[in-house]
Amino acid sequence: MNEIPSPDSCSSVELQIARVIVGSFEQATVNVRCLRGPVRRGARFNCLRGSAQVLDLTLTQAVVYGHRVAELDTGLTALVTLRGEGAQHLMTGTPASGWQVIQGANPLP
């Protein structure tokens, strides 16, 4: 079982939320851009940059150009599925409002 990352490791990986495709209280499918990676399947996100919202999201799937991948490198865009607490706080960004960035850590090997 993976532990929730400590605050010290909060920003070891980052995804920028471009668009929320489907969202609920416990799961969201979103278009993202990897700002700091690689981000591997199983990565845990517990910080929403600039917000006090509580998150405990796990990346369960990443799809790049129609193909499932095990990890996202910095700069790649992808469709990802995140499951866990706080999925309902993810929002589609705009140039005016800015984009949300979730921060977390990869699972231990």
GROMACS .gro file of C-alpha atoms in nm:
model
  109
    1MET     CA    1   0.000   0.000   0.000
    2ASN     CA    2   0.134   0.345  -0.094
    3GLU     CA    3   0.146   0.617   0.168
    4ILE     CA    4   0.028   0.972   0.110
    5PRO     CA    5   0.330   1.184   0.019
    6SER     CA    6   0.473   1.406   0.290
    7PRO     CA    7   0.463   1.784   0.241
    8ASP     CA    8   0.835   1.771   0.158
    9SER     CA    9   0.762   1.558  -0.149
   10CYS     CA   10   0.444   1.743  -0.243
   11SER     CA   11   0.588   1.885  -0.561
   12SER     CA   12   0.803   1.602  -0.694
   13VAL     CA   13   0.557   1.561  -0.988
   14GLU     CA   14   0.310   1.812  -1.133
   15LEU     CA   15   0.019   1.800  -1.376
   16GLN     CA   16  -0.157   2.107  -1.515
   17ILE     CA   17  -0.533   2.059  -1.560
   18ALA     CA   18  -0.640   2.182  -1.905
   19ARG     CA   19  -0.992   2.041  -1.924
   20VAL     CA   20  -1.215   1.826  -1.707
   21ILE     CA   21  -1.393   1.575  -1.932
   22VAL     CA   22  -1.588   1.385  -1.665
   23GLY     CA   23  -1.583   1.463  -1.295
   24SER     CA   24  -1.748   1.332  -0.981
   25PHE     CA   25  -1.669   1.320  -0.611
   26GLU     CA   26  -1.434   1.024  -0.642
   27GLN     CA   27  -1.311   1.018  -1.002
   28ALA     CA   28  -1.216   1.259  -1.278
   29THR     CA   29  -1.104   1.212  -1.636
   30VAL     CA   30  -0.903   1.517  -1.741
   31ASN     CA   31  -0.674   1.647  -2.013
   32VAL     CA   32  -0.342   1.741  -1.855
   33ARG     CA   33   0.004   1.865  -1.942
   34CYS     CA   34   0.292   1.715  -1.746
   35LEU     CA   35   0.487   2.005  -1.594
   36ARG     CA   36   0.728   1.797  -1.386
   37GLY     CA   37   0.776   1.428  -1.446
   38PRO     CA   38   0.800   1.160  -1.526
   39VAL     CA   39   0.460   1.091  -1.369
   40ARG     CA   40   0.398   0.717  -1.332
   41ARG     CA   41   0.076   0.523  -1.299
   42GLY     CA   42  -0.002   0.509  -0.927
   43ALA     CA   43   0.128   0.862  -0.858
   44ARG     CA   44  -0.051   1.022  -0.560
   45PHE     CA   45  -0.154   1.387  -0.572
   46ASN     CA   46  -0.225   1.563  -0.245
   47CYS     CA   47  -0.171   1.933  -0.327
   48LEU     CA   48  -0.365   2.174  -0.544
   49ARG     CA   49  -0.120   2.459  -0.597
   50GLY     CA   50  -0.247   2.785  -0.445
   51SER     CA   51  -0.537   2.616  -0.265
   52ALA     CA   52  -0.610   2.465   0.074
   53GLN     CA   53  -0.841   2.200  -0.079
   54VAL     CA   54  -0.783   1.847   0.047
   55LEU     CA   55  -0.679   1.601  -0.224
   56ASP     CA   56  -0.586   1.236  -0.219
   57LEU     CA   57  -0.594   1.141  -0.587
   58THR     CA   58  -0.426   0.845  -0.753
   59LEU     CA   59  -0.344   0.839  -1.124
   60THR     CA   60  -0.497   0.513  -1.246
   61GLN     CA   61  -0.464   0.554  -1.624
   62ALA     CA   62  -0.285   0.775  -1.875
   63VAL     CA   63  -0.358   0.781  -2.248
   64VAL     CA   64  -0.135   0.959  -2.502
   65TYR     CA   65  -0.253   0.973  -2.865
   66GLY     CA   66  -0.493   0.684  -2.803
   67HIS     CA   67  -0.235   0.457  -2.638
   68ARG     CA   68  -0.219   0.369  -2.268
   69VAL     CA   69   0.118   0.455  -2.120
   70ALA     CA   70   0.285   0.368  -1.789
   71GLU     CA   71   0.430   0.717  -1.741
   72LEU     CA   72   0.415   1.074  -1.869
   73ASP     CA   73   0.732   1.266  -1.943
   74THR     CA   74   0.762   1.640  -1.885
   75GLY     CA   75   0.592   1.835  -2.165
   76LEU     CA   76   0.352   1.560  -2.275
   77THR     CA   77  -0.023   1.612  -2.284
   78ALA     CA   78  -0.251   1.323  -2.200
   79LEU     CA   79  -0.595   1.212  -2.097
   80VAL     CA   80  -0.569   1.078  -1.742
   81THR     CA   81  -0.801   0.921  -1.489
   82LEU     CA   82  -0.763   1.027  -1.126
   83ARG     CA   83  -0.946   0.852  -0.843
   84GLY     CA   84  -0.988   0.947  -0.481
   85GLU     CA   85  -1.081   1.229  -0.250
   86GLY     CA   86  -1.106   1.579  -0.395
   87ALA     CA   87  -1.175   1.496  -0.761
   88GLN     CA   88  -1.472   1.734  -0.752
   89HIS     CA   89  -1.235   2.028  -0.694
   90LEU     CA   90  -1.068   1.991  -1.035
   91MET     CA   91  -1.181   2.252  -1.288
   92THR     CA   92  -1.126   2.337  -1.653
   93GLY     CA   93  -0.888   2.629  -1.690
   94THR     CA   94  -0.903   2.934  -1.914
   95PRO     CA   95  -0.644   3.196  -2.008
   96ALA     CA   96  -0.832   3.444  -1.787
   97SER     CA   97  -0.872   3.221  -1.480
   98GLY     CA   98  -0.549   3.029  -1.518
   99TRP     CA   99  -0.497   2.655  -1.489
  100GLN     CA  100  -0.495   2.437  -1.181
  101VAL     CA  101  -0.179   2.243  -1.103
  102ILE     CA  102  -0.189   1.928  -0.892
  103GLN     CA  103   0.127   1.820  -0.713
  104GLY     CA  104   0.228   1.489  -0.565
  105ALA     CA  105   0.474   1.202  -0.574
  106ASN     CA  106   0.529   0.883  -0.770
  107PRO     CA  107   0.480   0.545  -0.601
  108LEU     CA  108   0.785   0.380  -0.453
  109PRO     CA  109   0.941   0.127  -0.695
   0.00000   0.00000   0.00000
